[in-house]
Structure formats: structure tokens, C-alpha cells
Short mmCIF file of C-alpha atoms in Angstrom, two decimals:
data_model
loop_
_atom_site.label_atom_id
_atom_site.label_comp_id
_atom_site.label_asym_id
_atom_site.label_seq_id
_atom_site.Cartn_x
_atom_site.Cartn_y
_atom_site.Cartn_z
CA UNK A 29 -87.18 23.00 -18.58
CA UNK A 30 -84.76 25.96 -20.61
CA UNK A 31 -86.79 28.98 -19.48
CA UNK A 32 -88.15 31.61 -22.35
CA UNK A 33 -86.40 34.73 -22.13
CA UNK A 34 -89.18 36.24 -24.46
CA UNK A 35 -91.31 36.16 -27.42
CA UNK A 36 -91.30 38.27 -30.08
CA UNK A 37 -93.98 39.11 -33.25
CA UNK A 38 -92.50 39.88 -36.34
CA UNK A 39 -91.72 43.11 -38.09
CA UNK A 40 -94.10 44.05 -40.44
CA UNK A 41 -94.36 42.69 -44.30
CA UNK A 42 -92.67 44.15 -47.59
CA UNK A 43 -91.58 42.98 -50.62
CA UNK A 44 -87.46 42.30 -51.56
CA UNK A 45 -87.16 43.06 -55.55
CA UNK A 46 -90.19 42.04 -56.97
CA UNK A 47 -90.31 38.30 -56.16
CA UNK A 48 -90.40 38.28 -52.51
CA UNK A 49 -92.91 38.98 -50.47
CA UNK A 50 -91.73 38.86 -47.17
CA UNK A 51 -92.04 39.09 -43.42
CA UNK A 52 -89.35 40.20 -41.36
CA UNK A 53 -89.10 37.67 -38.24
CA UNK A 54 -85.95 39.57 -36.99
CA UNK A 55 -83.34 42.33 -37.36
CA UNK A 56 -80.44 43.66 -36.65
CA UNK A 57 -82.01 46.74 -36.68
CA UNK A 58 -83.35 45.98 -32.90
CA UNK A 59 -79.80 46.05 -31.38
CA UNK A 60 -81.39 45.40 -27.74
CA UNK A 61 -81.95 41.38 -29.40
CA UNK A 62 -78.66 41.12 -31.28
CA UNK A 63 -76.78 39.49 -28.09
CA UNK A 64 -79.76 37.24 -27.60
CA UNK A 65 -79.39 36.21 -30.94
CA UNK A 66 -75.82 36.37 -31.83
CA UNK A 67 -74.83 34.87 -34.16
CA UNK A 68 -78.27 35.49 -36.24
CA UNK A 69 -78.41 39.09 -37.71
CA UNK A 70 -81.95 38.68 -39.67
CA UNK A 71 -84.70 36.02 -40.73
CA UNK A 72 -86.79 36.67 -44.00
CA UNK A 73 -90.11 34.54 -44.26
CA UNK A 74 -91.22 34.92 -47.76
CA UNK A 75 -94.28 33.55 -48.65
CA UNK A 76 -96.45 31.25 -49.37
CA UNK A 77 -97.25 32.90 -51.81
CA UNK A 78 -99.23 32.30 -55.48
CA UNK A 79 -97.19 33.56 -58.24
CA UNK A 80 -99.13 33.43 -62.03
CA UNK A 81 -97.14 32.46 -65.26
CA UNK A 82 -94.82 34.93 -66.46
CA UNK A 83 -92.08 35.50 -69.40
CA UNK A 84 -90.12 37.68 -67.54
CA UNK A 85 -88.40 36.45 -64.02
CA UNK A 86 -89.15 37.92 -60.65
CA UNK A 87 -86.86 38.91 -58.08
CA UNK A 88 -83.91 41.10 -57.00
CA UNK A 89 -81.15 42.10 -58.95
CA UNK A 90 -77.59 42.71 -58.49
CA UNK A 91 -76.85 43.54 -54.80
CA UNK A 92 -73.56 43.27 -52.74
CA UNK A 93 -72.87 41.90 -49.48
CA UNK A 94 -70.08 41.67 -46.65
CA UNK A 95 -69.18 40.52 -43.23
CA UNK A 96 -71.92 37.56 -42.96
CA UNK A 97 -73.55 34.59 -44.55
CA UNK A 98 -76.91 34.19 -46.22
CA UNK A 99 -78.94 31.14 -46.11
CA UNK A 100 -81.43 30.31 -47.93
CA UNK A 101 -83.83 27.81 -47.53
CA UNK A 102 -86.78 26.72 -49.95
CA UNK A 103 -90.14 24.93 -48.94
CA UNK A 104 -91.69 25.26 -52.73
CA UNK A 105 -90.66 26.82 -55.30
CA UNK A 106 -87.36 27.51 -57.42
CA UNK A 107 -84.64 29.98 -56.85
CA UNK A 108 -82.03 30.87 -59.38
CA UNK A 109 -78.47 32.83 -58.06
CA UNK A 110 -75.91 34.30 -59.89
CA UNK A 111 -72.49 36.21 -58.45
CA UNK A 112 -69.97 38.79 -60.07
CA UNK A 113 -67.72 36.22 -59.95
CA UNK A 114 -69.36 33.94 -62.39
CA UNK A 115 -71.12 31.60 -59.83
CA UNK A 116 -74.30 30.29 -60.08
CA UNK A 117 -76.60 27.70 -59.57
CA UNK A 118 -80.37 26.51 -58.66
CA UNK A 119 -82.75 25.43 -55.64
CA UNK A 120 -85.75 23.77 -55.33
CA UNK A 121 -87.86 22.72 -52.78
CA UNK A 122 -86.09 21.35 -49.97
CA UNK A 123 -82.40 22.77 -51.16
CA UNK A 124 -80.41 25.32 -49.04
CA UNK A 125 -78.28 27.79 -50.69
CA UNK A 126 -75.24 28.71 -48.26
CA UNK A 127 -73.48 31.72 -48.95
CA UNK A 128 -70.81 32.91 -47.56
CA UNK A 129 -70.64 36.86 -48.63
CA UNK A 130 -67.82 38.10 -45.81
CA UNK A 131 -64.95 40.10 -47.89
CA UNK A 132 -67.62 40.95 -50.33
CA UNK A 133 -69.97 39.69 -53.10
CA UNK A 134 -72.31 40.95 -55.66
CA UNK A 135 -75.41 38.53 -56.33
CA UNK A 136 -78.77 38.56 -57.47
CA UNK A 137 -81.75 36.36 -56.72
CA UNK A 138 -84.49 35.36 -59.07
CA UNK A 139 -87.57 32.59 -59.68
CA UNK A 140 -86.28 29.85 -61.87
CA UNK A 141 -87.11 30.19 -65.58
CA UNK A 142 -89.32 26.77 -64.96
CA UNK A 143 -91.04 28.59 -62.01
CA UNK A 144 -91.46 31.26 -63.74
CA UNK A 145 -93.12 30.20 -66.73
CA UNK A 146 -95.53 27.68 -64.75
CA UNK A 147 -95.56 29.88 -61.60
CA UNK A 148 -97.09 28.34 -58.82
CA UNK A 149 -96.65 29.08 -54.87
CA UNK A 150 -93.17 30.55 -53.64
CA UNK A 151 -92.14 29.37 -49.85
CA UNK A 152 -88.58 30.30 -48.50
CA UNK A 153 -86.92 31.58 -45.98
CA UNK A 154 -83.83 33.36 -45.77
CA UNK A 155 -81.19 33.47 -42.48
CA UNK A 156 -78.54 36.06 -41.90
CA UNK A 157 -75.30 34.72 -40.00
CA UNK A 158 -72.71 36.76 -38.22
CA UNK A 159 -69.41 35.81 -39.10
CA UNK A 160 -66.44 36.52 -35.81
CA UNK A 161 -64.14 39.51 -36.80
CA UNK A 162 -61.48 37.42 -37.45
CA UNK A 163 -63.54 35.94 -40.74
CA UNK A 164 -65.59 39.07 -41.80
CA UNK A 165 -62.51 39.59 -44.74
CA UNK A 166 -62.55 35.42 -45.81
CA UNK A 167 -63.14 34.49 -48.91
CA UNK A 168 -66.34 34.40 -49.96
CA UNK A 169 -67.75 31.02 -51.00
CA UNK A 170 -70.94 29.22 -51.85
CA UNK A 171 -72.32 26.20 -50.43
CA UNK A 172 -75.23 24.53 -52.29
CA UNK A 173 -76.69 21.82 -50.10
CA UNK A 174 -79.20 20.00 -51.58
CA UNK A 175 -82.42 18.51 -50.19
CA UNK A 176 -80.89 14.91 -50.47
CA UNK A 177 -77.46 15.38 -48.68
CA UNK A 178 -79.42 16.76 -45.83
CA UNK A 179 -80.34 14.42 -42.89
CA UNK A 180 -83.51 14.06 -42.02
CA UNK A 181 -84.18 12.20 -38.17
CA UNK A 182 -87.54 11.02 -38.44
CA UNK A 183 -89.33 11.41 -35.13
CA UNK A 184 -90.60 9.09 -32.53
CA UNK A 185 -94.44 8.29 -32.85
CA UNK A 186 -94.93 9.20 -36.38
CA UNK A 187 -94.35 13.08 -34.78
CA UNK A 188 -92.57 14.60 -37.85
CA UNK A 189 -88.93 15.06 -38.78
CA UNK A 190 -85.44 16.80 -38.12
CA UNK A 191 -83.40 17.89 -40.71
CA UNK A 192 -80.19 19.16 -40.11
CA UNK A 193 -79.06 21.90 -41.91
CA UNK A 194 -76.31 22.83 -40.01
CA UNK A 195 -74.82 21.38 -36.59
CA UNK A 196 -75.60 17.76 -35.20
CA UNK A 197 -78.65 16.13 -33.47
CA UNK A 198 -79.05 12.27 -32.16
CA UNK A 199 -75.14 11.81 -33.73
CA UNK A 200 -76.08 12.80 -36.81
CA UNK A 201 -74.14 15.79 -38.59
CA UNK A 202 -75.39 18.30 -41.17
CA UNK A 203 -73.67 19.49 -44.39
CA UNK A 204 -73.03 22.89 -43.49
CA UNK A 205 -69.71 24.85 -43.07
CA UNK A 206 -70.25 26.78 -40.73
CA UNK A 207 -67.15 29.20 -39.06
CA UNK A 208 -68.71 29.05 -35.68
CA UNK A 209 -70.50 26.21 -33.71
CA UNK A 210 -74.03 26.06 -34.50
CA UNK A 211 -77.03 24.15 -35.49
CA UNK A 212 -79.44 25.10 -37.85
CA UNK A 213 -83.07 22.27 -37.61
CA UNK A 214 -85.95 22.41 -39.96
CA UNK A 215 -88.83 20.92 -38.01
CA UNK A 216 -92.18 19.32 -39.33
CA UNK A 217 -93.76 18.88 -36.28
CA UNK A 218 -97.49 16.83 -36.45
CA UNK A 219 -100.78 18.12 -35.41
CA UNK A 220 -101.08 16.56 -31.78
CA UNK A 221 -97.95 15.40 -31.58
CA UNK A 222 -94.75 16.77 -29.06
CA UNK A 223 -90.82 17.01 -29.62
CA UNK A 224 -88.63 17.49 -26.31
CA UNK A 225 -85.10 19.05 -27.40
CA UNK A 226 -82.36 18.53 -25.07
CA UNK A 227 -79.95 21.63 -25.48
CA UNK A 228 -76.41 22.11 -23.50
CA UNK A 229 -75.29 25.21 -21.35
CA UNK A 230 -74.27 28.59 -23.11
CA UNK A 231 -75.40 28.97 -26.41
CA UNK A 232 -78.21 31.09 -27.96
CA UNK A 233 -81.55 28.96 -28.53
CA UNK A 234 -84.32 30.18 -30.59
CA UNK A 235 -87.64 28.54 -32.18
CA UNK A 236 -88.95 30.36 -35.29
CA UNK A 237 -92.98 29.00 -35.98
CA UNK A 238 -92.82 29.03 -40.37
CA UNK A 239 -96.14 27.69 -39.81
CA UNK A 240 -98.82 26.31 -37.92
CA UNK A 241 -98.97 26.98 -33.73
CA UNK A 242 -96.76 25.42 -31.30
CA UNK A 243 -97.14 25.52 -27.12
CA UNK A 244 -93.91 25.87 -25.37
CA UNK A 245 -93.09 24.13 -22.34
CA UNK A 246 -97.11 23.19 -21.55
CA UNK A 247 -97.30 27.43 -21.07
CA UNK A 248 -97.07 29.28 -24.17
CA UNK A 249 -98.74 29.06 -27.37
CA UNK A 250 -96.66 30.59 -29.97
CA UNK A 251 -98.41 31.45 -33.88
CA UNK A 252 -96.49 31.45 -37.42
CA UNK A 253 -93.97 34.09 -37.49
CA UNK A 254 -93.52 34.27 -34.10
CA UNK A 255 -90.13 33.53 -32.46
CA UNK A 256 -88.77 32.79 -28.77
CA UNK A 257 -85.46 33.11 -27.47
CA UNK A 258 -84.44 31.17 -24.44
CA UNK A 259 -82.26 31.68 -21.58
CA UNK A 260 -78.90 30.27 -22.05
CA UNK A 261 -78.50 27.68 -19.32
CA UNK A 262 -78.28 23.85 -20.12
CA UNK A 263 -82.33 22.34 -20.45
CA UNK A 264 -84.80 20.93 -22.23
CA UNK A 265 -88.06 22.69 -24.48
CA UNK A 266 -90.63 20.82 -24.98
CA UNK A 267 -93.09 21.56 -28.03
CA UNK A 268 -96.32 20.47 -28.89
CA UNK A 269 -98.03 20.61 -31.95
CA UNK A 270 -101.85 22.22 -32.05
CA UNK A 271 -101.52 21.79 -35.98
CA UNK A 272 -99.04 20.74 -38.88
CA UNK A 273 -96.10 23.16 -38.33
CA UNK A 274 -92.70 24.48 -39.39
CA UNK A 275 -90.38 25.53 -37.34
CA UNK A 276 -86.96 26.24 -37.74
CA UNK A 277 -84.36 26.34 -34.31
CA UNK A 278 -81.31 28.40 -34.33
CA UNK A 279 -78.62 27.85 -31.82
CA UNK A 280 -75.08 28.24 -31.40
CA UNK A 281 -71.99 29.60 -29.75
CA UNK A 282 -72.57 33.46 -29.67
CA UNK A 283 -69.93 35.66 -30.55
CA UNK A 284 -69.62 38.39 -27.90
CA UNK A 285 -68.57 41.34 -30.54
CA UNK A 286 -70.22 44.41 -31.27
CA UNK A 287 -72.68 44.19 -34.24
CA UNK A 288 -72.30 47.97 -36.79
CA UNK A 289 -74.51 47.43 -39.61
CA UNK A 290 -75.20 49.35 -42.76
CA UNK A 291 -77.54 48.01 -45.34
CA UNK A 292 -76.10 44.65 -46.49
CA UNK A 293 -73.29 45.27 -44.64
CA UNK A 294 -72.21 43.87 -41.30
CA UNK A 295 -69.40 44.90 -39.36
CA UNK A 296 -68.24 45.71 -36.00
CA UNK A 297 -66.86 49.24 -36.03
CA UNK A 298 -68.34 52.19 -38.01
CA UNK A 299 -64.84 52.34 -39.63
CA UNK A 300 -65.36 49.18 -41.05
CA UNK A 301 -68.73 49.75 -42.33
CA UNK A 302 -67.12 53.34 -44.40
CA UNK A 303 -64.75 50.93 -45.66
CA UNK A 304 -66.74 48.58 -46.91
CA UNK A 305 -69.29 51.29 -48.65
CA UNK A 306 -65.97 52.77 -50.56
CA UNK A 307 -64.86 49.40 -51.79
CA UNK A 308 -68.12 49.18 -53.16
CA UNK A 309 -68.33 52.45 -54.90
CA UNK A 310 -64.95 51.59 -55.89
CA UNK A 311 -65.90 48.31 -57.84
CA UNK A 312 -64.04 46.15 -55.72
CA UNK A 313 -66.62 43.11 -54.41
CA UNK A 314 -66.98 40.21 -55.99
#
């Protein structure tokens, strides 16, 4: 079996704008787990949570961004996204948002006007991917992958289903550009019921529980918004299910580069980060 490295709790709970009540799974901001988890920077789990009927949207205003990707991904709910360069669009339950900030972007988040107005619960999380120096500068782009071009492997037994968001499992391929290899699987795992993944040699491996409890490898029983890294040799984890859970894995090629951060920016020398703060100031993102 791929041995656990270790297993963390997350970070504490606050609230991004005023429509997101979140827990922080993982951050940069703990540089001793940004190899372990290259390329992930940070992991957002916001919600469930009961919003009442409102005429005037929640959420986070205008905000920049640069050197990484966001991705978000909704359970229930509606998000609505608009950029400084005139994009925009909207998500609903099961839809991933991919954006691709790297030379810079200015974007705000909101509920949906429909969610809004009927409220209801709000269920998301929200991924932070390092882009390779060589890409940090790109142009940025958006990626909005709905629920139905997503592939979803339903699981022997009647244990649940795979969707890939990103990567490939069983020969299937997700819609996701990514700029490094990866894979990014939303798992609905049954209570009572096991998944063994088989995962190759060298990349980073993570399980995040969403929700629900999970034992690892027949030793460790792991609760929502918990996560475990793995060692990096070639093996299998096996999961089992003590209730209905979530769980989203994160794996992929890591990058090897220094990680300098600064807010909602992501670089890899502290010269890039003063850089990226003046072209701010200076008006030119987005």
C-alpha cells in the first residue's frame, strides 16, 4: 500500500467577503507542506452553509491575482464571476470554474442573483494551483467546465462515483487544461463501501475528506476537513467509507521551485512578488 506521510487538521474558519464562510484545509502559509503539496498552494472549504433570501448579493468584490490558477468547484449553490477584462459567467451545482490568473487578473465572486433571492445552502470549494516559472506571466484565461462535460466513472458495487475534473482515471480524460500533469477526482464514496486507487511513482498524492469519515489503508480514520499526503513512491490507497463522503484527491507532477507568496500573489523570488504589487498599484492587471 502508498504509505501516509501525514495527516493534517485544517486551519481554523473565517469568512472571504461576505458570502463565504470558509475553512482553510491548506496554505501556503505552512511552507514546511508546500513541497509535499506542490503543485497545490491552498484549499478553501466553504460551507454548507444556510444562506436566507436577500436583495442584495453576497460575496467578495474586486480582487487581483497572479502566478497561479483558481478552481472552483460547487456542490450546491450558484456562483456568479466577473473579470476586468469583461469576462464573466455562472456555476451551479456540479460546475467548475477554472481560472487561470498567472500574468494577472482582477475578479470578483458573488451568489447568483437566483441564489440570492431564494437563498438556500452554499457548498464549494475552492483549489489554488501553482503554475512552473516558465507560465507564471501566460495569459490569463478562464475555463468554465460544466457539470455535464465532466466524466463521471461510476464505481464497482454501487460504491459511488469518480469524476474527473482534471487528469485521467480507468482511460477516461477530464476537461481541464491544466499546464502541468495532474489529476484533480471528486469522490462520492458510499457508507460501507471501499475504493482502492492505484497511483504511479513520483507525484504528490493527497485525499481531502469534504465530508463524511474515511479509514485509510484499514489504519487510519480520517474526519471532514481533514487531509493526508502520501509518500511519493508507486502504490495503492485503499479507502473505506464509515458514512456518505466527499472527498476530493489531488495529485500530480510537482514542480521543484521555490514557492514566495504575498497575498494573492504567487511567485518564486521576492523580486517577483515587488513586481507584481507595483503593477498592481500601477493599474496594470487584467
Amino acid at each position: 500500500m502508498k504509505k501516509i506521510k501525514s495527516i493534517h487538521t485544517h486551519n481554523g474558519e473565517h469568512w472571504v467577503g461576505d458570502g463565504f464562510p470558509v475553512k482553510n484545509i491548506f496554505s501556503y502559509s505552512n511552507q514546511a507542506l508546500m513541497q509535499d503539496l506542490s503543485p497545490f498552494l491552498l484549499l478553501d472549504h466553504a460551507g454548507p452553509a444556510t444562506f436566507t433570501p436577500t436583495e442584495k448579493r453576497r460575496g467578495v468584490g474586486q480582487h487581483p491575482h497572479r502566478g497561479f490558477e483558481t478552481v472552483t468547484i460547487v456542490y450546491e449553490g450558484e456562483l456568479e464571476h466577473q473579470d476586468s477584462a469583461g469576462n464573466g459567467g455562472k456555476i451551479g451545482a456540479g460546475d467548475v470554474q477554472w481560472m487561470t490568473a498567472a500574468a494577472g487578473i482582477l475578479h470578483e465572486e458573488y451568489h447568483s442573483q437566483r441564489f440570492a433571492k431564494e437563498g438556500g445552502i452554499l457548498h464549494m470549494a475552492q483549489l489554488w494551483v501553482n503554475l512552473p516559472a516558465k507560465d507564471k506571466l501566460a495569459e490569463p484565461r478562464y475555463q468554465t467546465v460544466l457539470n455535464a462535460s465532466i466524466p463521471s466513472i461510476k464505481l464497482a458495487n454501487d460504491s459511488g462515483a469518480l469524476r474527473i475534473i482534471a487528469g485521467e482515471y480507468q482511460g477516461e480524460k477530464g476537461p481541464s487544461k491544466t499546464f502541468t500533469p495532474m489529476n484533480v477526482w471528486d469522490i462520492q464514496l458510499n457508507a460501507g463501501k471501499t475504493l482502492d486507487l492505484e497511483l504511479p511513482e513520483g507525484q504528490t498524492a493527497a485525499l481531502v475528506v469534504l465530508q463524511g469519515t474515511v479509514k485509510i489503508n484499514d489504519t487510519d480514520s480520517v474526519s471532514e476537513n481533514k487531509f493526508v499526503i502520501f509518500e511519493r513512491e508507486a502504490g495503492t490507497i485503499k479507502l473505506a467509507a464509515d458514512a456518505d463522503s466527499i472527498i476530493l484527491f489531488l495529485g500530480g507532477a510537482p514542480l521543484n521551485e521555490p514557492v514566495v507568496a504575498y497575498g494573492p500573489f504567487v511567485m518564486n523570488t521576492q523580486g517577483e512578488i515587488k513586481q507584481a504589487v507595483s503593477d498592481y498599484q500601477q493599474g496594470l492587471f487584467g
